[in-house]
Amino acid sequence: MAVTIDGNGSITGSDVVTNAGLTAAVNTQMGLYVGNTYGRKNLLLNAEHKINQRAVTTTTTDSAFGSDMWQNRNAGTSVFTLNFQATDGTETTPTAYRMNMAFGATATPSAGQFYAVAQSIEGYNMADLKWGTAYAKTITFAVDLRAPAGNVAFSVRNGDATRSYVVNITIAAGEANTWVRKSVTIPGDTSGTWQTTTGNGMQVWLTFGCGSTYQVPSAATWTTGNYLSTSTSTNYAAAGSVNVYINAPQLERGTIASSFERAPLQQELLACMRYYQRIGGVSISTRPAYTRYTFLTPMRAAPTGYTLLSGSLQGADVGAYDTQGFYSPNGTLATGTSGWTLEFSSPPT
């Protein structure tokens, strides 16, 4: 009989005196009530999708961001629409927002196509895992899913996609189209090159359809190469008109899928601004100036470009920029006054 420890510390079960039974019970209870004690435990940012600086609720474009840090990966064709929507309270783990992949017409991915959602993790945020060394640490991924029965592919890769670990998360027939929380544990990679500073440290993908090019030769083991799914992973576009829901993903150090971490809104916003910001200002025709604008928080790296979202500027809108801010060498108008908004992006992808 399994051992159980309830919230009051009461122990039940016939094998309570065995080391194995007691250890399993303590580990489970510690995971539920304490979690892994590493400060901020969830390596994934914006897991509740509370931060959405771009104000994107729907996207079909490959590599496009919706809520901060989360990307639509829809290579080759717009087979599904990725929606960021309010939760309805039926989820296993209560949150404010979730992801929905709405598949339309029946489709089969070609060899190089995939249908996925993804997040990349900066090297600084996973450097303590010591991947690529003999001291590599184990991680555990947990997520709420609501989808038809099948195998959802979960993959972890290094920044240059030369090392991959792929494992199926199985939704059984009796769990189809109901909320279930699933978890998988992944051993640390002792090989390969893993970024530990501002580069792309780790890519985390949930894949719901994938062609043969990215199917791993052997599942649940570290493999050299770029892989996203297995030969037994399910193509959720095969049936057409299918909805898949994803909620409360958590990636943490250790072997226990602990309780979901709810990061404070202010903390999450600052963390996301390291990778994306919008800056506003005013141009006045009679007061030209070489102006320095400071980002609200330092960015991961100097942005490689910017987009003028609204308003207008004359001449060179933005001069040199770095991780701390940018210069506007000619932020004036020919006549009048105008407000403007610029966006800067520096994701670890």
PDB file of N, CA and C in Angstrom, residues 189-279:
ATOM      1  N   ASP A 189      21.909  17.395 -19.018  1.00  0.00           N
ATOM      2  CA  ASP A 189      22.784  16.980 -20.117  1.00  0.00           C
ATOM      3  C   ASP A 189      24.241  17.211 -19.728  1.00  0.00           C
ATOM      4  N   THR A 190      25.042  16.164 -19.771  1.00  0.00           N
ATOM      5  CA  THR A 190      26.457  16.277 -19.423  1.00  0.00           C
ATOM      6  C   THR A 190      27.329  16.617 -20.624  1.00  0.00           C
ATOM      7  N   SER A 191      26.710  16.736 -21.809  1.00  0.00           N
ATOM      8  CA  SER A 191      27.460  17.042 -23.036  1.00  0.00           C
ATOM      9  C   SER A 191      26.932  18.315 -23.681  1.00  0.00           C
ATOM     10  N   GLY A 192      27.544  18.668 -24.787  1.00  0.00           N
ATOM     11  CA  GLY A 192      27.072  19.808 -25.555  1.00  0.00           C
ATOM     12  C   GLY A 192      27.485  21.149 -24.971  1.00  0.00           C
ATOM     13  N   THR A 193      27.135  22.219 -25.686  1.00  0.00           N
ATOM     14  CA  THR A 193      27.447  23.585 -25.272  1.00  0.00           C
ATOM     15  C   THR A 193      26.168  24.280 -24.853  1.00  0.00           C
ATOM     16  N   TRP A 194      26.131  24.762 -23.629  1.00  0.00           N
ATOM     17  CA  TRP A 194      24.955  25.438 -23.074  1.00  0.00           C
ATOM     18  C   TRP A 194      25.349  26.848 -22.635  1.00  0.00           C
ATOM     19  N   GLN A 195      24.672  27.847 -23.194  1.00  0.00           N
ATOM     20  CA  GLN A 195      24.969  29.243 -22.875  1.00  0.00           C
ATOM     21  C   GLN A 195      24.649  29.536 -21.415  1.00  0.00           C
ATOM     22  N   THR A 196      25.520  30.281 -20.752  1.00  0.00           N
ATOM     23  CA  THR A 196      25.323  30.593 -19.339  1.00  0.00           C
ATOM     24  C   THR A 196      25.350  32.089 -19.040  1.00  0.00           C
ATOM     25  N   THR A 197      25.317  32.922 -20.087  1.00  0.00           N
ATOM     26  CA  THR A 197      25.253  34.375 -19.861  1.00  0.00           C
ATOM     27  C   THR A 197      24.015  34.927 -20.570  1.00  0.00           C
ATOM     28  N   THR A 198      24.176  35.879 -21.474  1.00  0.00           N
ATOM     29  CA  THR A 198      23.016  36.530 -22.080  1.00  0.00           C
ATOM     30  C   THR A 198      22.463  35.799 -23.301  1.00  0.00           C
ATOM     31  N   GLY A 199      23.103  34.719 -23.711  1.00  0.00           N
ATOM     32  CA  GLY A 199      22.648  34.000 -24.897  1.00  0.00           C
ATOM     33  C   GLY A 199      21.430  33.133 -24.623  1.00  0.00           C
ATOM     34  N   ASN A 200      20.992  32.420 -25.665  1.00  0.00           N
ATOM     35  CA  ASN A 200      19.862  31.498 -25.566  1.00  0.00           C
ATOM     36  C   ASN A 200      20.334  30.241 -24.841  1.00  0.00           C
ATOM     37  N   GLY A 201      19.973  30.120 -23.588  1.00  0.00           N
ATOM     38  CA  GLY A 201      20.452  29.004 -22.796  1.00  0.00           C
ATOM     39  C   GLY A 201      19.711  27.714 -23.055  1.00  0.00           C
ATOM     40  N   MET A 202      18.391  27.807 -23.226  1.00  0.00           N
ATOM     41  CA  MET A 202      17.575  26.609 -23.346  1.00  0.00           C
ATOM     42  C   MET A 202      16.291  26.936 -24.114  1.00  0.00           C
ATOM     43  N   GLN A 203      15.901  26.063 -25.029  1.00  0.00           N
ATOM     44  CA  GLN A 203      14.638  26.180 -25.749  1.00  0.00           C
ATOM     45  C   GLN A 203      13.683  25.103 -25.244  1.00  0.00           C
ATOM     46  N   VAL A 204      12.479  25.520 -24.864  1.00  0.00           N
ATOM     47  CA  VAL A 204      11.468  24.607 -24.341  1.00  0.00           C
ATOM     48  C   VAL A 204      10.250  24.658 -25.258  1.00  0.00           C
ATOM     49  N   TRP A 205       9.866  23.498 -25.819  1.00  0.00           N
ATOM     50  CA  TRP A 205       8.763  23.433 -26.784  1.00  0.00           C
ATOM     51  C   TRP A 205       7.741  22.382 -26.375  1.00  0.00           C
ATOM     52  N   LEU A 206       6.459  22.692 -26.613  1.00  0.00           N
ATOM     53  CA  LEU A 206       5.380  21.709 -26.627  1.00  0.00           C
ATOM     54  C   LEU A 206       4.912  21.610 -28.076  1.00  0.00           C
ATOM     55  N   THR A 207       5.036  20.422 -28.655  1.00  0.00           N
ATOM     56  CA  THR A 207       4.768  20.241 -30.083  1.00  0.00           C
ATOM     57  C   THR A 207       3.565  19.323 -30.284  1.00  0.00           C
ATOM     58  N   PHE A 208       2.640  19.761 -31.157  1.00  0.00           N
ATOM     59  CA  PHE A 208       1.372  19.063 -31.370  1.00  0.00           C
ATOM     60  C   PHE A 208       1.235  18.556 -32.802  1.00  0.00           C
ATOM     61  N   GLY A 209       2.342  18.405 -33.460  1.00  0.00           N
ATOM     62  CA  GLY A 209       2.391  17.889 -34.821  1.00  0.00           C
ATOM     63  C   GLY A 209       3.746  18.223 -35.405  1.00  0.00           C
ATOM     64  N   CYS A 210       4.406  17.244 -36.044  1.00  0.00           N
ATOM     65  CA  CYS A 210       5.773  17.472 -36.497  1.00  0.00           C
ATOM     66  C   CYS A 210       6.123  16.492 -37.607  1.00  0.00           C
ATOM     67  N   GLY A 211       6.839  16.982 -38.621  1.00  0.00           N
ATOM     68  CA  GLY A 211       7.295  16.139 -39.710  1.00  0.00           C
ATOM     69  C   GLY A 211       8.509  15.318 -39.337  1.00  0.00           C
ATOM     70  N   SER A 212       8.901  14.444 -40.242  1.00  0.00           N
ATOM     71  CA  SER A 212       9.950  13.459 -39.958  1.00  0.00           C
ATOM     72  C   SER A 212      11.323  14.070 -39.704  1.00  0.00           C
ATOM     73  N   THR A 213      11.581  15.257 -40.261  1.00  0.00           N
ATOM     74  CA  THR A 213      12.898  15.877 -40.096  1.00  0.00           C
ATOM     75  C   THR A 213      13.244  16.087 -38.630  1.00  0.00           C
ATOM     76  N   TYR A 214      12.252  16.420 -37.821  1.00  0.00           N
ATOM     77  CA  TYR A 214      12.495  16.766 -36.419  1.00  0.00           C
ATOM     78  C   TYR A 214      12.054  15.670 -35.454  1.00  0.00           C
ATOM     79  N   GLN A 215      11.866  14.451 -35.938  1.00  0.00           N
ATOM     80  CA  GLN A 215      11.516  13.334 -35.062  1.00  0.00           C
ATOM     81  C   GLN A 215      12.783  12.645 -34.556  1.00  0.00           C
ATOM     82  N   VAL A 216      12.923  12.558 -33.257  1.00  0.00           N
ATOM     83  CA  VAL A 216      14.144  12.069 -32.640  1.00  0.00           C
ATOM     84  C   VAL A 216      14.298  10.550 -32.861  1.00  0.00           C
ATOM     85  N   PRO A 217      15.517  10.065 -33.083  1.00  0.00           N
ATOM     86  CA  PRO A 217      15.722   8.621 -33.262  1.00  0.00           C
ATOM     87  C   PRO A 217      15.341   7.813 -32.031  1.00  0.00           C
ATOM     88  N   SER A 218      15.644   8.335 -30.832  1.00  0.00           N
ATOM     89  CA  SER A 218      15.339   7.638 -29.580  1.00  0.00           C
ATOM     90  C   SER A 218      14.787   8.639 -28.576  1.00  0.00           C
ATOM     91  N   ALA A 219      13.587   8.349 -28.078  1.00  0.00           N
ATOM     92  CA  ALA A 219      12.947   9.251 -27.129  1.00  0.00           C
ATOM     93  C   ALA A 219      13.546   9.100 -25.737  1.00  0.00           C
ATOM     94  N   ALA A 220      13.318  10.121 -24.901  1.00  0.00           N
ATOM     95  CA  ALA A 220      13.691  10.102 -23.481  1.00  0.00           C
ATOM     96  C   ALA A 220      15.175   9.835 -23.265  1.00  0.00           C
ATOM     97  N   THR A 221      15.995  10.404 -24.125  1.00  0.00           N
ATOM     98  CA  THR A 221      17.448  10.333 -23.942  1.00  0.00           C
ATOM     99  C   THR A 221      18.081  11.533 -24.632  1.00  0.00           C
ATOM    100  N   TRP A 222      19.205  11.998 -24.138  1.00  0.00           N
ATOM    101  CA  TRP A 222      19.883  13.115 -24.777  1.00  0.00           C
ATOM    102  C   TRP A 222      20.496  12.671 -26.104  1.00  0.00           C
ATOM    103  N   THR A 223      20.238  13.477 -27.130  1.00  0.00           N
ATOM    104  CA  THR A 223      20.640  13.133 -28.491  1.00  0.00           C
ATOM    105  C   THR A 223      21.323  14.326 -29.141  1.00  0.00           C
ATOM    106  N   THR A 224      22.357  14.072 -29.904  1.00  0.00           N
ATOM    107  CA  THR A 224      22.996  15.129 -30.688  1.00  0.00           C
ATOM    108  C   THR A 224      22.153  15.399 -31.932  1.00  0.00           C
ATOM    109  N   GLY A 225      21.725  16.640 -32.104  1.00  0.00           N
ATOM    110  CA  GLY A 225      20.886  17.005 -33.245  1.00  0.00           C
ATOM    111  C   GLY A 225      19.726  17.882 -32.814  1.00  0.00           C
ATOM    112  N   ASN A 226      18.904  18.258 -33.786  1.00  0.00           N
ATOM    113  CA  ASN A 226      17.804  19.200 -33.590  1.00  0.00           C
ATOM    114  C   ASN A 226      16.477  18.454 -33.732  1.00  0.00           C
ATOM    115  N   TYR A 227      15.825  18.140 -32.589  1.00  0.00           N
ATOM    116  CA  TYR A 227      14.622  17.316 -32.618  1.00  0.00           C
ATOM    117  C   TYR A 227      13.522  17.902 -31.728  1.00  0.00           C
ATOM    118  N   LEU A 228      12.265  17.665 -32.152  1.00  0.00           N
ATOM    119  CA  LEU A 228      11.110  18.260 -31.476  1.00  0.00           C
ATOM    120  C   LEU A 228      10.051  17.259 -31.060  1.00  0.00           C
ATOM    121  N   SER A 229      10.028  16.081 -31.665  1.00  0.00           N
ATOM    122  CA  SER A 229       8.978  15.112 -31.367  1.00  0.00           C
ATOM    123  C   SER A 229       9.508  13.705 -31.575  1.00  0.00           C
ATOM    124  N   THR A 230       8.641  12.726 -31.370  1.00  0.00           N
ATOM    125  CA  THR A 230       8.996  11.333 -31.593  1.00  0.00           C
ATOM    126  C   THR A 230       8.127  10.774 -32.724  1.00  0.00           C
ATOM    127  N   SER A 231       8.449   9.571 -33.156  1.00  0.00           N
ATOM    128  CA  SER A 231       7.654   8.943 -34.221  1.00  0.00           C
ATOM    129  C   SER A 231       6.261   8.569 -33.740  1.00  0.00           C
ATOM    130  N   THR A 232       6.063   8.514 -32.407  1.00  0.00           N
ATOM    131  CA  THR A 232       4.746   8.176 -31.863  1.00  0.00           C
ATOM    132  C   THR A 232       4.005   9.393 -31.310  1.00  0.00           C
ATOM    133  N   SER A 233       4.572  10.591 -31.490  1.00  0.00           N
ATOM    134  CA  SER A 233       3.864  11.810 -31.084  1.00  0.00           C
ATOM    135  C   SER A 233       2.668  12.034 -32.004  1.00  0.00           C
ATOM    136  N   THR A 234       1.617  12.622 -31.467  1.00  0.00           N
ATOM    137  CA  THR A 234       0.359  12.797 -32.198  1.00  0.00           C
ATOM    138  C   THR A 234       0.359  14.065 -33.035  1.00  0.00           C
ATOM    139  N   ASN A 235      -0.187  13.975 -34.248  1.00  0.00           N
ATOM    140  CA  ASN A 235      -0.452  15.148 -35.074  1.00  0.00           C
ATOM    141  C   ASN A 235      -1.872  15.603 -34.773  1.00  0.00           C
ATOM    142  N   TYR A 236      -2.008  16.652 -33.980  1.00  0.00           N
ATOM    143  CA  TYR A 236      -3.333  17.105 -33.564  1.00  0.00           C
ATOM    144  C   TYR A 236      -4.088  17.841 -34.661  1.00  0.00           C
ATOM    145  N   ALA A 237      -3.432  18.092 -35.781  1.00  0.00           N
ATOM    146  CA  ALA A 237      -4.125  18.710 -36.910  1.00  0.00           C
ATOM    147  C   ALA A 237      -4.787  17.663 -37.807  1.00  0.00           C
ATOM    148  N   ALA A 238      -4.540  16.390 -37.537  1.00  0.00           N
ATOM    149  CA  ALA A 238      -5.032  15.342 -38.432  1.00  0.00           C
ATOM    150  C   ALA A 238      -6.556  15.280 -38.465  1.00  0.00           C
ATOM    151  N   ALA A 239      -7.202  15.562 -37.343  1.00  0.00           N
ATOM    152  CA  ALA A 239      -8.657  15.448 -37.287  1.00  0.00           C
ATOM    153  C   ALA A 239      -9.365  16.723 -37.736  1.00  0.00           C
ATOM    154  N   GLY A 240      -8.683  17.866 -37.675  1.00  0.00           N
ATOM    155  CA  GLY A 240      -9.326  19.135 -38.018  1.00  0.00           C
ATOM    156  C   GLY A 240     -10.304  19.569 -36.936  1.00  0.00           C
ATOM    157  N   SER A 241     -10.488  20.874 -36.800  1.00  0.00           N
ATOM    158  CA  SER A 241     -11.417  21.448 -35.807  1.00  0.00           C
ATOM    159  C   SER A 241     -11.152  20.906 -34.406  1.00  0.00           C
ATOM    160  N   VAL A 242      -9.890  20.898 -34.010  1.00  0.00           N
ATOM    161  CA  VAL A 242      -9.482  20.413 -32.694  1.00  0.00           C
ATOM    162  C   VAL A 242      -8.965  21.580 -31.863  1.00  0.00           C
ATOM    163  N   ASN A 243      -9.330  21.593 -30.589  1.00  0.00           N
ATOM    164  CA  ASN A 243      -8.828  22.601 -29.666  1.00  0.00           C
ATOM    165  C   ASN A 243      -7.945  21.962 -28.613  1.00  0.00           C
ATOM    166  N   VAL A 244      -6.781  22.552 -28.415  1.00  0.00           N
ATOM    167  CA  VAL A 244      -5.851  22.129 -27.378  1.00  0.00           C
ATOM    168  C   VAL A 244      -5.648  23.311 -26.434  1.00  0.00           C
ATOM    169  N   TYR A 245      -5.703  23.049 -25.127  1.00  0.00           N
ATOM    170  CA  TYR A 245      -5.540  24.105 -24.135  1.00  0.00           C
ATOM    171  C   TYR A 245      -4.336  23.799 -23.256  1.00  0.00           C
ATOM    172  N   ILE A 246      -3.576  24.850 -22.943  1.00  0.00           N
ATOM    173  CA  ILE A 246      -2.334  24.733 -22.179  1.00  0.00           C
ATOM    174  C   ILE A 246      -2.381  25.741 -21.043  1.00  0.00           C
ATOM    175  N   ASN A 247      -2.093  25.295 -19.838  1.00  0.00           N
ATOM    176  CA  ASN A 247      -2.205  26.192 -18.694  1.00  0.00           C
ATOM    177  C   ASN A 247      -1.140  25.889 -17.646  1.00  0.00           C
ATOM    178  N   ALA A 248      -0.659  26.945 -16.990  1.00  0.00           N
ATOM    179  CA  ALA A 248       0.232  26.857 -15.831  1.00  0.00           C
ATOM    180  C   ALA A 248       1.459  25.977 -16.056  1.00  0.00           C
ATOM    181  N   PRO A 249       2.251  26.225 -17.107  1.00  0.00           N
ATOM    182  CA  PRO A 249       3.473  25.441 -17.289  1.00  0.00           C
ATOM    183  C   PRO A 249       4.531  25.833 -16.259  1.00  0.00           C
ATOM    184  N   GLN A 250       5.267  24.850 -15.781  1.00  0.00           N
ATOM    185  CA  GLN A 250       6.333  25.118 -14.816  1.00  0.00           C
ATOM    186  C   GLN A 250       7.520  24.210 -15.091  1.00  0.00           C
ATOM    187  N   LEU A 251       8.698  24.812 -15.170  1.00  0.00           N
ATOM    188  CA  LEU A 251       9.947  24.087 -15.357  1.00  0.00           C
ATOM    189  C   LEU A 251      10.843  24.421 -14.177  1.00  0.00           C
ATOM    190  N   GLU A 252      11.223  23.421 -13.401  1.00  0.00           N
ATOM    191  CA  GLU A 252      11.954  23.685 -12.163  1.00  0.00           C
ATOM    192  C   GLU A 252      13.093  22.702 -11.961  1.00  0.00           C
ATOM    193  N   ARG A 253      14.009  23.074 -11.114  1.00  0.00           N
ATOM    194  CA  ARG A 253      15.144  22.244 -10.773  1.00  0.00           C
ATOM    195  C   ARG A 253      14.683  21.119  -9.854  1.00  0.00           C
ATOM    196  N   GLY A 254      15.257  19.934 -10.036  1.00  0.00           N
ATOM    197  CA  GLY A 254      14.938  18.834  -9.148  1.00  0.00           C
ATOM    198  C   GLY A 254      14.030  17.798  -9.780  1.00  0.00           C
ATOM    199  N   THR A 255      13.628  16.832  -8.981  1.00  0.00           N
ATOM    200  CA  THR A 255      12.864  15.685  -9.470  1.00  0.00           C
ATOM    201  C   THR A 255      11.399  15.721  -9.080  1.00  0.00           C
ATOM    202  N   ILE A 256      10.969  16.761  -8.375  1.00  0.00           N
ATOM    203  CA  ILE A 256       9.593  16.847  -7.886  1.00  0.00           C
ATOM    204  C   ILE A 256       8.832  17.928  -8.658  1.00  0.00           C
ATOM    205  N   ALA A 257       7.624  17.592  -9.112  1.00  0.00           N
ATOM    206  CA  ALA A 257       6.731  18.591  -9.706  1.00  0.00           C
ATOM    207  C   ALA A 257       5.994  19.262  -8.558  1.00  0.00           C
ATOM    208  N   SER A 258       6.507  20.363  -8.078  1.00  0.00           N
ATOM    209  CA  SER A 258       5.940  21.016  -6.902  1.00  0.00           C
ATOM    210  C   SER A 258       4.758  21.903  -7.302  1.00  0.00           C
ATOM    211  N   SER A 259       4.142  22.501  -6.310  1.00  0.00           N
ATOM    212  CA  SER A 259       2.984  23.357  -6.553  1.00  0.00           C
ATOM    213  C   SER A 259       3.362  24.527  -7.460  1.00  0.00           C
ATOM    214  N   PHE A 260       2.400  24.992  -8.244  1.00  0.00           N
ATOM    215  CA  PHE A 260       2.648  26.038  -9.233  1.00  0.00           C
ATOM    216  C   PHE A 260       3.009  27.350  -8.555  1.00  0.00           C
ATOM    217  N   GLU A 261       4.048  27.988  -9.054  1.00  0.00           N
ATOM    218  CA  GLU A 261       4.526  29.262  -8.506  1.00  0.00           C
ATOM    219  C   GLU A 261       3.793  30.434  -9.147  1.00  0.00           C
ATOM    220  N   ARG A 262       3.305  31.322  -8.326  1.00  0.00           N
ATOM    221  CA  ARG A 262       2.602  32.517  -8.812  1.00  0.00           C
ATOM    222  C   ARG A 262       3.479  33.734  -8.562  1.00  0.00           C
ATOM    223  N   ALA A 263       4.132  34.200  -9.599  1.00  0.00           N
ATOM    224  CA  ALA A 263       5.050  35.327  -9.467  1.00  0.00           C
ATOM    225  C   ALA A 263       4.256  36.633  -9.352  1.00  0.00           C
ATOM    226  N   PRO A 264       4.695  37.579  -8.494  1.00  0.00           N
ATOM    227  CA  PRO A 264       4.020  38.877  -8.398  1.00  0.00           C
ATOM    228  C   PRO A 264       4.015  39.589  -9.749  1.00  0.00           C
ATOM    229  N   LEU A 265       2.944  40.291 -10.030  1.00  0.00           N
ATOM    230  CA  LEU A 265       2.782  40.976 -11.315  1.00  0.00           C
ATOM    231  C   LEU A 265       3.939  41.930 -11.594  1.00  0.00           C
ATOM    232  N   GLN A 266       4.335  42.723 -10.599  1.00  0.00           N
ATOM    233  CA  GLN A 266       5.395  43.703 -10.802  1.00  0.00           C
ATOM    234  C   GLN A 266       6.718  43.018 -11.142  1.00  0.00           C
ATOM    235  N   GLN A 267       7.006  41.926 -10.453  1.00  0.00           N
ATOM    236  CA  GLN A 267       8.231  41.183 -10.701  1.00  0.00           C
ATOM    237  C   GLN A 267       8.226  40.593 -12.109  1.00  0.00           C
ATOM    238  N   GLU A 268       7.090  40.046 -12.517  1.00  0.00           N
ATOM    239  CA  GLU A 268       6.987  39.441 -13.843  1.00  0.00           C
ATOM    240  C   GLU A 268       7.134  40.487 -14.942  1.00  0.00           C
ATOM    241  N   LEU A 269       6.547  41.667 -14.730  1.00  0.00           N
ATOM    242  CA  LEU A 269       6.642  42.731 -15.729  1.00  0.00           C
ATOM    243  C   LEU A 269       8.088  43.165 -15.932  1.00  0.00           C
ATOM    244  N   LEU A 270       8.832  43.386 -14.854  1.00  0.00           N
ATOM    245  CA  LEU A 270      10.233  43.781 -14.982  1.00  0.00           C
ATOM    246  C   LEU A 270      11.058  42.693 -15.661  1.00  0.00           C
ATOM    247  N   ALA A 271      10.782  41.441 -15.328  1.00  0.00           N
ATOM    248  CA  ALA A 271      11.511  40.337 -15.956  1.00  0.00           C
ATOM    249  C   ALA A 271      11.262  40.295 -17.459  1.00  0.00           C
ATOM    250  N   CYS A 272      10.013  40.528 -17.869  1.00  0.00           N
ATOM    251  CA  CYS A 272       9.676  40.514 -19.303  1.00  0.00           C
ATOM    252  C   CYS A 272      10.245  41.717 -20.031  1.00  0.00           C
ATOM    253  N   MET A 273      10.355  42.857 -19.353  1.00  0.00           N
ATOM    254  CA  MET A 273      10.896  44.060 -19.984  1.00  0.00           C
ATOM    255  C   MET A 273      12.384  43.926 -20.311  1.00  0.00           C
ATOM    256  N   ARG A 274      13.038  42.962 -19.746  1.00  0.00           N
ATOM    257  CA  ARG A 274      14.424  42.706 -20.121  1.00  0.00           C
ATOM    258  C   ARG A 274      14.511  42.285 -21.589  1.00  0.00           C
ATOM    259  N   TYR A 275      13.395  41.822 -22.150  1.00  0.00           N
ATOM    260  CA  TYR A 275      13.380  41.286 -23.513  1.00  0.00           C
ATOM    261  C   TYR A 275      12.499  42.088 -24.474  1.00  0.00           C
ATOM    262  N   TYR A 276      11.619  42.924 -23.939  1.00  0.00           N
ATOM    263  CA  TYR A 276      10.738  43.725 -24.803  1.00  0.00           C
ATOM    264  C   TYR A 276      10.240  44.935 -24.030  1.00  0.00           C
ATOM    265  N   GLN A 277      10.314  46.130 -24.697  1.00  0.00           N
ATOM    266  CA  GLN A 277       9.812  47.351 -24.074  1.00  0.00           C
ATOM    267  C   GLN A 277       9.205  48.279 -25.118  1.00  0.00           C
ATOM    268  N   ARG A 278       8.276  49.095 -24.643  1.00  0.00           N
ATOM    269  CA  ARG A 278       7.732  50.200 -25.438  1.00  0.00           C
ATOM    270  C   ARG A 278       8.071  51.509 -24.739  1.00  0.00           C
ATOM    271  N   ILE A 279       8.586  52.466 -25.514  1.00  0.00           N
ATOM    272  CA  ILE A 279       8.997  53.763 -24.976  1.00  0.00           C
ATOM    273  C   ILE A 279       8.261  54.855 -25.734  1.00  0.00           C
TER     274      ILE A 279
END
